[in-house]
């Protein structure tokens, strides 16, 4: 009897528990249901409190899921060049984990300089694998703000001055990050083109400049890249903060571009509940709070989209429909990533990632000047090479702000050069010292600058050749978040040192590590200048491979180098145009950014957009089109040949610009509309065929708010840089 009773009780318990699990386990949440179905179902099961909790942070870099329904938290992490170290729950400082030292990839200016979309694909895949491995839902990158002023502290994180180049390079990066089951978060949307007063400056620009210059890279990332999230920027645009800006987020991003992802605020970019609710923000992060304590100012429950929002919903001040839209977007992000059925496993600090980082660095290095074939320096050619400059030994993966990285390793330029040429042939002298790095590494020298300089001059005097390795260093105000540079000059007495070195040894090459243009008073005194970006973990190996000729440089400048600051458009209209009057800022150069300005104003830049030399030379054959006249909706089939007329294999990024010869509005003299990078053996030539959609030649007519191609003559310019035009061919548009 007793035994039977036990059996029947256990059967009843089994039945009850099965029923309970069934009741709990919602039918449509299983991973194979269509995402939209899963969203609908999850929404129907969530309480109001659970929905609101999803719309704001719970820690420095995370926001809540729905534990009751098995929906995980959303974990975000910086940055565009590598996966930031783990920090404490509610602090910016590193938590001291021992398994989060990443691969540092080159800064995005370097990626842009490669003019090679395959590099962007490889980059996104590798960094996506690292983010996946670290269990991130969202990678807070890439940044695609346009390089408007050479002073902007964060230009190194972005892809230069041209909207077309940025658009082409951001799409594959986003696609391949997201193939790893991690959301890219394209930032900072929009018009965050300086660090000076970034939290408040109110940008005013024309619709033409907005659509022709500042939005294209974001539009491409959303419409072609299918970005799963976008980060609102700190600044204001036309009087509304961009993290809750009706025109940018509701009208343009979500309505016009059909963005179905999540708008994430920049950290501390949210300023009120009404606008956050109504103007398209979905996830509030980083509002200043000490988070954990309820007594602290602005604990997470007091975020604008937390209790104030909940109360507003309960009193029906805010609609459930808008809340459901926000939560649907966050659920969609989760179902595309952490709850995706076929999410890959990722990889961290792998040999493949090192190779990817090195190849991008090698392809992005730009040879600005190279007289008398001073470069390459074959191994064994010189007995004594003096390497001078702090950037030869300084860590450049740290610093710069939120993109700063704790890396598994970093090969410095000096290490790479010693490895390549042999220690016995290298003498190093620091030459100058920068200020203490705010990000940990401190270069302490018991010399002052004069004695450092004297020692460097001594080293240079006794060497066959000198490699000066300097530039900027991601310290505050030297290519870093939160502050712009004050001048175009090289800091820390580098110009004085270079002059002193030249006095004792003319065989001196300059290698600049920076993310911004610098002025070069010594430009005519030195035979060779190389622009080496912040190249990441493989920096020294990439630089040494290019120096030795193992790799033939093929990078092209993604932004112009002005001879002096006043030459650039942003600095030609007084304070209101940069850095603004403290409240407002008007981009008075309008659409004429970068080479568009230099062309129109007939100002010669120090080095032009698209400029980059090779150890070989290239000849461009006659450019032809498939016919002389076209309709607006047609493609122009452009063909031309490129021949390698030098002795070594090399790659050339041919650039295609168009010029609208007759337009009713001001247009730049030329605008980049295509590029094609081709690798050629010595004496080899290749036929390049490029389809140019004429619709891409339109300008934005702000009167009718539409893109317009006016009929008439257009000239297609084929160039090795924006100034070095090799071929022209004109066509008529009906
Ligand atoms: C920073 C940056 C943003 C970064 C975020 C999180 O202030 O503006 O790019 O992703 O906060 O660190």
XYZ file of C-alpha atoms and ligand atoms in Angstrom:
746
model
C 0.000 0.000 0.000
C 2.650 2.418 1.138
C 4.684 1.604 -1.935
C 1.716 2.265 -4.253
C 1.048 5.579 -2.560
C 4.640 6.649 -3.083
C 4.460 5.668 -6.741
C 1.208 7.574 -7.318
C 2.501 10.667 -5.517
C 5.691 10.670 -7.597
C 3.635 10.298 -10.816
C 1.494 13.273 -9.773
C 4.652 15.304 -9.001
C 6.120 14.380 -12.381
C 2.912 15.434 -14.137
C 2.741 18.706 -12.197
C 6.377 19.586 -12.904
C 5.935 18.820 -16.608
C 2.885 21.026 -16.694
C 4.777 23.784 -14.829
C 7.721 23.676 -17.255
C 5.311 23.686 -20.198
C 3.508 26.668 -18.720
C 6.843 28.417 -18.148
C 8.491 27.457 -21.409
C 6.792 29.716 -23.945
C 6.247 27.839 -27.158
C 7.535 30.362 -29.648
C 10.774 31.325 -27.942
C 12.604 28.339 -29.362
C 15.551 29.342 -31.477
C 14.191 28.053 -34.760
C 11.161 30.307 -34.790
C 11.463 33.435 -37.015
C 12.916 36.264 -34.969
C 9.847 38.456 -35.376
C 7.735 35.640 -33.931
C 10.093 35.235 -31.019
C 9.917 38.969 -30.347
C 6.125 38.952 -30.368
C 6.061 36.054 -28.007
C 8.633 37.438 -25.610
C 6.831 40.783 -25.492
C 3.583 39.040 -24.619
C 5.254 37.383 -21.638
C 7.172 40.370 -20.256
C 5.939 42.592 -17.466
C 6.065 46.385 -17.715
C 8.942 46.458 -15.214
C 10.910 43.902 -17.244
C 10.417 45.953 -20.417
C 11.589 49.194 -18.824
C 14.559 47.450 -17.191
C 15.789 46.425 -20.657
C 16.020 50.048 -21.816
C 18.804 51.209 -19.531
C 22.115 50.113 -18.066
C 22.514 47.891 -15.025
C 26.303 48.310 -14.939
C 29.032 50.233 -16.740
C 28.766 48.201 -19.917
C 25.657 45.995 -19.556
C 21.879 46.148 -19.490
C 19.274 43.677 -18.218
C 17.785 40.717 -19.974
C 14.779 38.816 -18.633
C 16.143 36.066 -16.343
C 12.652 34.673 -15.770
C 12.332 33.950 -19.490
C 15.915 32.895 -20.039
C 16.704 36.065 -22.006
C 20.328 37.073 -21.320
C 21.785 40.459 -20.461
C 23.252 42.689 -23.174
C 26.993 43.138 -22.773
C 28.702 45.912 -24.726
C 32.392 46.678 -24.955
C 34.786 49.014 -26.707
C 36.208 49.481 -29.187
C 36.894 49.836 -32.842
C 40.481 48.526 -32.733
C 40.285 45.694 -30.194
C 38.270 44.338 -27.252
C 38.729 46.487 -24.169
C 39.734 44.842 -20.898
C 37.028 43.897 -18.410
C 36.237 46.681 -15.958
C 34.560 46.621 -12.565
C 30.763 46.508 -12.467
C 30.482 50.234 -12.107
C 33.924 51.692 -12.692
C 35.916 52.630 -15.777
C 39.077 51.099 -14.274
C 40.261 47.644 -15.317
C 39.204 44.746 -13.132
C 42.581 43.002 -13.437
C 41.389 39.862 -15.165
C 44.160 37.663 -16.530
C 42.415 36.382 -19.650
C 41.302 39.567 -21.411
C 44.511 40.780 -23.095
C 43.511 41.175 -26.718
C 44.982 41.579 -30.186
C 45.277 45.257 -31.028
C 44.365 45.900 -34.663
C 45.487 49.067 -36.450
C 43.483 52.230 -35.873
C 40.777 52.786 -38.477
C 42.657 55.589 -40.243
C 45.094 52.824 -41.223
C 42.301 50.588 -42.453
C 40.918 53.462 -44.524
C 44.405 54.185 -45.899
C 44.573 50.641 -47.276
C 41.819 51.591 -49.795
C 41.138 47.852 -49.771
C 37.671 46.627 -48.803
C 38.996 43.078 -48.384
C 41.069 44.407 -45.491
C 37.881 45.779 -43.924
C 36.238 42.372 -44.253
C 39.228 40.629 -42.658
C 39.387 43.273 -39.942
C 35.731 42.970 -38.991
C 35.914 39.196 -38.939
C 38.978 39.074 -36.702
C 37.763 41.679 -34.234
C 34.310 40.095 -34.354
C 35.824 36.741 -33.377
C 37.595 38.378 -30.438
C 34.402 40.120 -29.297
C 32.469 36.847 -29.635
C 35.067 34.952 -27.653
C 34.759 37.549 -24.897
C 30.970 37.060 -24.904
C 30.117 40.576 -26.008
C 26.683 41.198 -27.462
C 27.713 44.561 -28.930
C 31.087 45.843 -30.145
C 31.149 49.619 -29.659
C 32.600 50.422 -33.028
C 33.436 51.261 -35.778
C 33.543 55.037 -35.697
C 32.910 56.832 -39.000
C 32.781 60.511 -38.132
C 34.228 62.654 -40.925
C 37.667 64.213 -40.535
C 36.704 67.877 -40.708
C 39.500 69.412 -38.664
C 43.045 68.056 -38.191
C 42.735 68.970 -34.505
C 39.985 66.503 -33.625
C 41.267 64.233 -30.845
C 39.505 61.132 -32.183
C 40.291 61.285 -35.914
C 42.544 58.247 -35.431
C 39.451 56.194 -34.661
C 37.677 57.183 -37.882
C 38.116 56.708 -41.621
C 39.100 60.115 -42.956
C 37.629 63.074 -44.795
C 35.782 61.458 -47.651
C 32.239 60.100 -47.253
C 32.608 57.618 -50.142
C 35.821 56.060 -48.786
C 34.317 55.785 -45.301
C 31.125 54.281 -46.731
C 32.949 51.602 -48.702
C 35.217 50.613 -45.836
C 32.588 50.532 -43.072
C 30.176 48.118 -44.815
C 32.376 44.988 -44.919
C 33.654 45.726 -41.400
C 30.080 45.760 -40.023
C 29.009 42.705 -42.041
C 31.905 40.570 -40.892
C 31.711 41.613 -37.240
C 28.058 40.605 -37.258
C 28.741 37.273 -38.951
C 30.326 36.367 -35.632
C 27.061 36.880 -33.777
C 28.151 40.218 -32.348
C 26.397 43.498 -33.135
C 28.464 46.321 -34.517
C 27.539 49.701 -33.066
C 28.384 52.360 -35.643
C 29.310 55.623 -33.970
C 28.948 58.492 -33.189
C 25.701 59.365 -34.873
C 26.077 62.154 -35.838
C 28.302 65.209 -36.337
C 30.707 64.389 -33.490
C 33.653 65.839 -35.429
C 35.608 67.248 -32.502
C 36.247 66.576 -28.850
C 36.186 70.191 -27.751
C 32.918 70.638 -25.786
C 31.717 67.366 -27.287
C 29.022 66.890 -24.625
C 27.130 70.006 -25.529
C 28.284 71.785 -28.686
C 25.286 72.460 -30.921
C 26.196 71.814 -34.548
C 24.454 73.730 -37.297
C 24.931 72.722 -40.927
C 22.996 72.736 -44.172
C 20.978 69.726 -45.284
C 23.368 69.378 -48.216
C 26.409 69.040 -45.962
C 24.480 66.692 -43.673
C 23.465 64.356 -46.488
C 26.467 64.698 -48.794
C 29.278 64.600 -46.221
C 28.296 63.566 -42.683
C 25.597 60.892 -43.112
C 26.727 58.675 -46.054
C 28.972 56.361 -44.006
C 26.208 55.816 -41.435
C 23.648 55.316 -44.207
C 25.814 52.705 -45.907
C 26.472 50.965 -42.574
C 22.716 50.708 -41.984
C 21.332 50.090 -45.477
C 24.154 47.912 -46.847
C 25.982 46.813 -43.720
C 22.692 46.075 -41.924
C 24.181 47.366 -38.668
C 22.329 45.967 -35.658
C 23.035 49.006 -33.487
C 24.028 52.660 -33.752
C 25.468 54.910 -31.059
C 24.016 58.381 -30.627
C 26.627 61.089 -30.202
C 27.137 63.493 -27.335
C 26.772 66.751 -29.226
C 23.604 68.523 -30.196
C 22.323 68.933 -33.722
C 19.962 71.823 -34.375
C 19.227 72.108 -30.681
C 18.581 68.469 -29.711
C 21.137 66.083 -28.249
C 21.896 63.398 -30.797
C 21.123 60.549 -28.350
C 17.514 61.665 -28.517
C 17.215 63.669 -31.701
C 13.941 63.384 -33.577
C 15.274 64.321 -37.019
C 18.329 62.057 -36.895
C 16.877 59.040 -35.085
C 13.168 58.894 -35.904
C 13.007 60.590 -39.298
C 16.278 59.764 -41.002
C 17.594 56.614 -39.263
C 14.430 54.662 -38.448
C 11.976 56.002 -41.022
C 14.022 56.809 -44.110
C 16.776 54.212 -43.696
C 14.472 51.546 -42.189
C 16.922 50.871 -39.339
C 15.546 47.945 -37.294
C 18.325 47.834 -34.699
C 18.994 49.475 -31.374
C 19.958 53.105 -30.804
C 22.387 53.055 -27.891
C 23.327 56.323 -26.221
C 26.902 57.348 -25.817
C 27.917 57.033 -22.195
C 26.382 60.009 -20.484
C 24.766 61.334 -23.622
C 21.190 61.236 -22.298
C 19.692 64.356 -20.759
C 15.961 63.900 -20.206
C 13.137 61.369 -20.204
C 10.618 63.018 -22.524
C 13.023 63.248 -25.454
C 14.561 59.840 -24.703
C 11.115 58.291 -24.932
C 9.863 60.207 -27.967
C 12.982 60.779 -30.067
C 14.204 57.314 -30.889
C 16.578 56.310 -28.088
C 16.295 52.612 -27.213
C 19.038 51.892 -24.676
C 20.403 54.417 -22.179
C 24.009 53.795 -21.096
C 26.494 55.558 -18.876
C 24.321 58.272 -17.394
C 26.427 59.639 -14.599
C 25.687 57.458 -11.619
C 27.539 55.612 -8.969
C 25.122 52.857 -9.837
C 25.246 50.384 -7.059
C 23.923 52.354 -4.118
C 20.320 53.528 -4.084
C 21.401 56.587 -2.140
C 23.965 57.578 -4.773
C 23.227 60.246 -7.362
C 21.454 58.702 -10.279
C 21.656 54.992 -9.402
C 20.585 52.842 -12.322
C 16.992 52.866 -11.160
C 17.033 56.647 -11.542
C 18.210 56.637 -15.161
C 15.992 58.695 -17.430
C 14.611 55.510 -19.008
C 14.286 53.765 -15.621
C 11.879 54.752 -12.843
C 10.934 58.117 -14.385
C 9.942 56.206 -17.513
C 8.102 53.501 -15.540
C 6.124 56.089 -13.625
C 5.281 57.880 -16.876
C 4.030 54.626 -18.353
C 1.880 53.824 -15.349
C 0.318 57.285 -15.425
C -0.128 56.886 -19.190
C 2.065 59.900 -19.904
C 4.069 57.624 -22.207
C 2.623 55.067 -24.635
C 3.066 51.320 -24.359
C 3.498 51.208 -28.135
C 6.724 53.219 -28.074
C 8.004 51.125 -25.172
C 7.241 47.955 -27.108
C 9.135 49.316 -30.101
C 12.221 49.942 -27.965
C 12.025 46.516 -26.346
C 11.371 44.803 -29.690
C 14.572 46.286 -31.053
C 16.574 45.125 -28.049
C 15.015 41.648 -28.258
C 15.838 41.587 -31.998
C 19.460 42.380 -31.137
C 19.521 39.552 -28.580
C 17.917 37.034 -30.939
C 20.440 38.007 -33.631
C 23.351 37.500 -31.229
C 23.363 35.726 -27.868
C 20.164 33.772 -28.566
C 20.927 33.026 -32.198
C 20.770 29.319 -33.044
C 23.935 29.340 -35.100
C 26.202 31.744 -33.278
C 29.871 30.857 -33.946
C 32.365 30.439 -31.115
C 34.888 33.185 -31.790
C 38.645 33.172 -31.324
C 40.977 35.274 -29.173
C 44.572 36.349 -29.793
C 45.133 33.760 -32.500
C 48.007 33.655 -35.003
C 45.448 34.421 -37.697
C 44.465 37.600 -35.897
C 48.095 38.668 -35.656
C 48.525 38.067 -39.354
C 45.363 40.029 -40.134
C 46.545 42.908 -37.950
C 49.939 42.924 -39.618
C 48.606 42.777 -43.167
C 46.231 45.677 -42.555
C 49.090 47.650 -41.021
C 51.338 46.867 -43.987
C 48.617 47.836 -46.483
C 47.783 51.037 -44.645
C 51.253 52.513 -44.222
C 51.614 55.521 -46.550
C 54.920 56.472 -48.183
C 54.593 60.245 -48.447
C 58.011 61.066 -49.914
C 60.947 58.948 -51.029
C 63.748 60.702 -52.890
C 66.754 58.912 -54.313
C 65.122 55.589 -53.414
C 66.257 56.116 -49.860
C 63.693 53.472 -48.899
C 63.638 50.496 -48.920
C 66.635 49.724 -46.730
C 67.729 46.210 -47.658
C 68.932 44.164 -44.702
C 72.743 44.309 -44.614
C 73.057 47.489 -46.676
C 74.138 49.628 -43.720
C 76.392 48.776 -40.829
C 74.942 51.311 -38.411
C 71.363 52.547 -38.314
C 70.410 55.136 -35.677
C 66.810 54.867 -34.529
C 65.711 58.027 -32.752
C 62.449 59.057 -31.144
C 60.144 58.129 -28.304
C 57.514 56.569 -30.553
C 60.045 53.872 -31.441
C 59.631 52.419 -27.969
C 56.384 53.847 -26.655
C 53.291 51.694 -26.396
C 50.716 53.174 -28.785
C 47.937 50.670 -28.165
C 47.230 52.372 -24.846
C 45.895 55.880 -24.541
C 43.444 57.727 -26.720
C 40.483 57.187 -24.416
C 37.833 54.490 -24.722
C 39.692 52.698 -27.550
C 42.700 52.116 -25.260
C 43.655 48.433 -25.055
C 45.296 45.906 -22.760
C 47.073 43.708 -25.275
C 48.558 40.230 -25.293
C 51.623 41.727 -26.973
C 52.806 44.742 -28.911
C 55.861 44.818 -31.162
C 57.292 48.341 -30.983
C 58.929 49.896 -34.055
C 62.356 49.510 -32.412
C 61.744 45.844 -31.613
C 60.622 45.215 -35.184
C 63.638 46.996 -36.626
C 66.102 45.173 -34.359
C 64.499 41.852 -35.255
C 64.795 42.675 -38.951
C 68.294 44.193 -39.099
C 70.067 42.660 -36.102
C 70.879 44.345 -32.816
C 74.529 44.889 -33.757
C 73.504 47.298 -36.521
C 71.056 49.380 -34.489
C 71.735 52.183 -32.044
C 68.770 53.757 -30.261
C 68.408 57.169 -28.665
C 65.124 58.486 -27.322
C 65.754 62.037 -28.513
C 62.759 63.604 -26.805
C 60.323 62.817 -24.027
C 56.597 63.409 -24.002
C 54.539 64.082 -20.917
C 53.677 61.128 -18.667
C 51.098 58.907 -20.265
C 47.769 59.073 -18.496
C 47.128 55.500 -19.389
C 49.684 53.695 -17.306
C 52.958 53.381 -19.159
C 55.280 56.130 -17.989
C 58.474 56.782 -19.877
C 60.763 58.057 -17.182
C 64.018 59.542 -18.318
C 66.529 61.123 -16.006
C 67.654 63.341 -18.870
C 65.953 66.563 -19.769
C 65.113 67.313 -23.356
C 68.430 69.033 -24.156
C 70.574 66.157 -22.978
C 68.223 63.726 -24.734
C 68.668 65.758 -27.905
C 72.440 65.937 -27.542
C 72.664 62.193 -27.059
C 70.482 61.637 -30.144
C 72.604 63.996 -32.246
C 75.704 62.072 -31.157
C 74.089 58.799 -32.192
C 73.032 60.255 -35.551
C 76.481 61.681 -36.241
C 78.096 58.259 -36.084
C 75.435 56.355 -38.037
C 75.144 55.565 -41.746
C 71.455 56.516 -41.755
C 68.929 57.817 -39.248
C 65.334 56.700 -38.749
C 63.394 59.299 -36.763
C 60.250 57.747 -35.269
C 57.956 60.342 -33.725
C 54.527 61.842 -34.211
C 51.674 62.047 -31.712
C 51.092 59.561 -28.939
C 47.449 59.349 -27.813
C 48.175 61.275 -24.682
C 45.594 63.876 -23.799
C 45.429 66.545 -26.526
C 47.671 64.410 -28.696
C 45.147 62.171 -30.494
C 42.864 61.285 -27.592
C 39.219 61.380 -26.660
C 38.010 64.303 -24.653
C 40.314 66.948 -26.083
C 41.475 68.376 -29.393
C 44.995 69.412 -30.300
C 45.680 73.113 -30.143
C 48.051 73.280 -33.115
C 49.166 71.308 -36.127
C 52.752 71.227 -34.813
C 54.592 68.102 -33.764
C 54.776 68.289 -29.932
C 57.602 67.660 -27.430
C 60.292 69.577 -29.357
C 60.427 67.080 -32.213
C 60.898 69.738 -34.913
C 63.892 71.215 -33.084
C 65.363 67.742 -32.692
C 64.835 66.875 -36.381
C 66.611 70.077 -37.388
C 69.512 69.241 -35.070
C 69.762 65.717 -36.460
C 69.747 66.939 -40.058
C 72.744 69.136 -39.286
C 74.848 66.054 -38.574
C 73.296 63.516 -40.943
C 71.280 64.250 -44.111
C 70.400 60.590 -44.572
C 67.435 60.878 -42.291
C 63.974 59.372 -42.823
C 60.940 60.451 -40.829
C 58.422 57.864 -39.678
C 55.342 59.471 -38.101
C 52.990 57.495 -35.862
C 49.804 59.527 -35.618
C 46.114 59.586 -36.429
C 46.133 63.139 -37.661
C 47.989 65.438 -40.042
C 50.931 67.369 -38.637
C 52.860 70.301 -40.095
C 56.340 69.531 -41.431
C 58.700 72.550 -41.486
C 61.519 70.149 -42.472
C 59.576 68.576 -45.382
C 62.083 69.777 -47.999
C 65.142 68.775 -45.967
C 64.417 65.087 -45.599
C 64.539 62.534 -48.447
C 61.886 60.211 -47.052
C 58.721 60.529 -44.971
C 56.455 57.635 -44.025
C 53.019 57.983 -42.397
C 52.702 55.064 -40.022
C 49.405 55.069 -38.121
C 48.710 53.549 -34.723
C 49.350 50.072 -36.049
C 48.502 47.916 -33.027
C 50.127 44.719 -31.801
C 52.059 44.098 -35.028
C 53.333 47.679 -35.466
C 57.061 46.935 -35.358
C 56.820 43.972 -37.703
C 54.764 45.895 -40.272
C 57.083 48.908 -40.185
C 60.204 46.723 -40.479
C 58.694 44.774 -43.394
C 57.961 47.988 -45.276
C 61.353 49.534 -44.398
C 63.240 46.498 -45.665
C 61.237 46.226 -48.891
C 59.779 42.855 -47.929
C 56.458 44.668 -48.282
C 55.987 47.367 -50.899
C 53.883 50.171 -49.343
C 50.526 50.804 -51.046
C 48.593 52.986 -48.599
C 46.915 56.238 -49.682
C 46.048 59.163 -47.394
C 42.428 59.068 -46.187
C 42.710 62.749 -45.339
C 44.612 65.786 -46.594
C 47.685 67.162 -44.843
C 47.349 70.969 -44.865
C 50.524 73.043 -44.969
C 49.146 75.167 -42.181
C 45.987 75.024 -40.078
C 44.381 78.081 -41.678
C 44.480 76.314 -45.023
C 41.734 73.887 -43.990
C 38.083 74.727 -44.412
C 37.075 74.283 -40.782
C 39.626 76.938 -39.775
C 38.747 79.524 -42.396
C 35.691 81.097 -40.825
C 36.787 82.029 -37.340
C 35.767 80.597 -33.996
C 32.113 80.003 -34.867
C 33.221 77.433 -37.404
C 35.713 75.790 -35.036
C 35.590 75.130 -32.122
C 32.345 77.089 -31.960
C 31.354 79.883 -29.562
C 30.920 77.495 -26.647
C 27.247 76.928 -27.450
C 26.843 76.732 -31.216
C 29.127 75.752 -34.052
C 28.456 76.318 -37.745
C 30.317 74.190 -40.268
C 30.667 77.137 -42.630
C 32.814 75.281 -45.152
C 29.606 73.291 -45.699
C 30.151 70.565 -48.320
C 33.730 71.662 -49.045
C 35.492 69.380 -46.557
C 39.083 68.236 -47.085
C 40.263 68.034 -50.705
C 36.927 69.494 -51.727
C 38.077 72.701 -50.007
C 41.652 72.648 -51.284
C 40.444 72.107 -54.867
C 37.823 74.846 -54.771
C 40.034 77.392 -53.027
C 43.053 76.376 -55.095
C 45.126 75.794 -51.971
C 47.985 73.337 -52.345
C 47.979 70.821 -49.509
C 51.235 69.552 -48.026
C 50.118 66.052 -49.054
C 46.872 65.383 -50.893
C 43.993 63.088 -50.073
C 44.651 59.779 -51.837
C 48.409 60.380 -52.027
C 50.751 57.475 -51.401
C 53.961 56.339 -53.121
C 55.288 52.888 -53.869
C 58.739 51.350 -54.342
C 57.678 50.853 -57.937
C 55.855 53.136 -60.404
C 52.601 52.863 -62.298
C 51.445 54.056 -65.674
C 47.767 54.550 -66.440
C 46.521 53.711 -69.912
C 43.814 55.655 -71.716
C 40.497 55.719 -69.880
C 37.439 55.058 -72.000
C 33.718 54.684 -71.447
C 31.375 52.314 -73.244
C 29.518 55.236 -74.842
C 29.527 59.050 -74.890
C 26.019 59.742 -73.612
C 23.963 58.208 -70.799
C 20.602 58.350 -69.153
C 20.571 59.209 -65.431
C 19.646 55.689 -64.345
C 22.469 54.041 -66.301
C 25.924 52.768 -65.371
C 29.061 54.100 -66.998
C 31.441 51.269 -67.881
C 34.850 52.830 -67.338
C 37.950 50.962 -68.480
C 41.634 51.772 -68.265
C 44.845 49.842 -67.828
C 47.480 50.162 -65.136
C 51.008 49.015 -65.816
C 53.753 48.426 -63.259
C 56.641 50.236 -64.878
C 59.107 49.595 -62.040
C 61.272 46.693 -60.948
C 59.298 45.286 -57.997
C 55.795 43.978 -57.453
C 53.440 46.555 -56.028
C 49.789 47.446 -55.481
C 48.125 50.643 -56.648
C 44.797 52.042 -55.424
C 43.458 53.861 -58.442
C 40.916 56.516 -57.552
C 37.980 57.592 -59.687
C 36.620 61.087 -59.151
C 33.773 62.766 -60.988
C 33.379 66.433 -61.815
C 29.991 67.954 -62.646
C 31.006 70.457 -65.281
C 27.728 72.365 -65.358
C 25.556 72.519 -62.238
C 23.063 75.015 -60.892
C 24.532 74.663 -57.376
C 28.035 74.855 -55.986
C 29.694 71.453 -56.256
C 33.240 70.362 -55.368
C 35.608 70.291 -58.364
C 35.806 66.546 -57.909
C 34.343 63.877 -55.676
C 35.590 60.335 -55.079
C 33.089 57.848 -56.521
C 35.141 54.642 -56.877
C 38.514 53.122 -56.172
C 40.184 49.913 -57.199
C 43.363 48.420 -55.741
C 45.312 46.151 -58.021
C 48.488 44.113 -57.422
C 50.932 44.054 -60.351
C 54.206 42.245 -60.939
C 57.006 44.284 -62.484
C 56.070 45.097 -66.144
C 52.637 43.533 -65.682
C 49.582 45.517 -66.750
C 45.944 44.866 -66.022
C 42.698 46.088 -67.514
C 40.552 47.748 -64.871
C 36.809 47.792 -65.474
C 34.616 49.795 -63.110
C 30.867 50.344 -63.278
C 29.912 53.834 -62.176
C 26.203 54.280 -61.381
C 25.336 57.825 -62.501
C 22.775 58.084 -59.716
C 25.735 58.173 -57.278
C 26.878 61.429 -58.902
C 23.853 63.310 -57.572
C 23.940 66.223 -55.188
C 21.380 66.646 -52.398
C 18.888 69.315 -53.398
C 17.765 70.612 -50.015
C 14.874 72.539 -51.510
C 13.127 69.363 -52.601
C 14.960 67.124 -50.115
C 15.997 64.778 -52.895
C 19.149 63.596 -54.619
C 19.413 65.131 -58.086
C 21.576 64.428 -61.141
C 21.395 67.395 -63.454
C 21.877 66.695 -67.168
C 25.034 67.912 -68.845
C 28.718 67.160 -69.089
C 30.543 65.187 -66.427
C 34.248 64.464 -66.408
C 35.617 61.252 -64.953
C 39.097 61.676 -63.498
C 41.310 58.669 -62.884
C 44.085 59.380 -60.415
C 46.837 58.022 -58.259
C 45.785 60.696 -55.774
C 43.217 63.509 -55.713
C 45.879 65.784 -57.205
C 47.814 63.296 -59.354
C 45.173 62.823 -62.075
C 46.419 60.485 -64.787
C 43.446 60.139 -67.136
C 40.281 62.091 -67.932
C 37.247 61.194 -69.972
C 34.053 63.213 -70.335
C 30.514 62.034 -70.932
C 27.103 63.639 -71.383
C 24.161 62.848 -69.117
C 20.785 63.292 -70.797
C 32.915 57.033 -24.649
C 32.966 57.185 -26.147
C 32.352 56.022 -26.881
C 32.598 54.758 -26.084
C 31.772 54.872 -24.824
C 32.007 53.685 -23.880
O 32.695 58.259 -24.045
O 32.469 58.395 -26.704
O 32.970 55.956 -28.178
O 32.199 53.615 -26.827
O 32.021 56.082 -24.106
O 33.325 53.687 -23.439
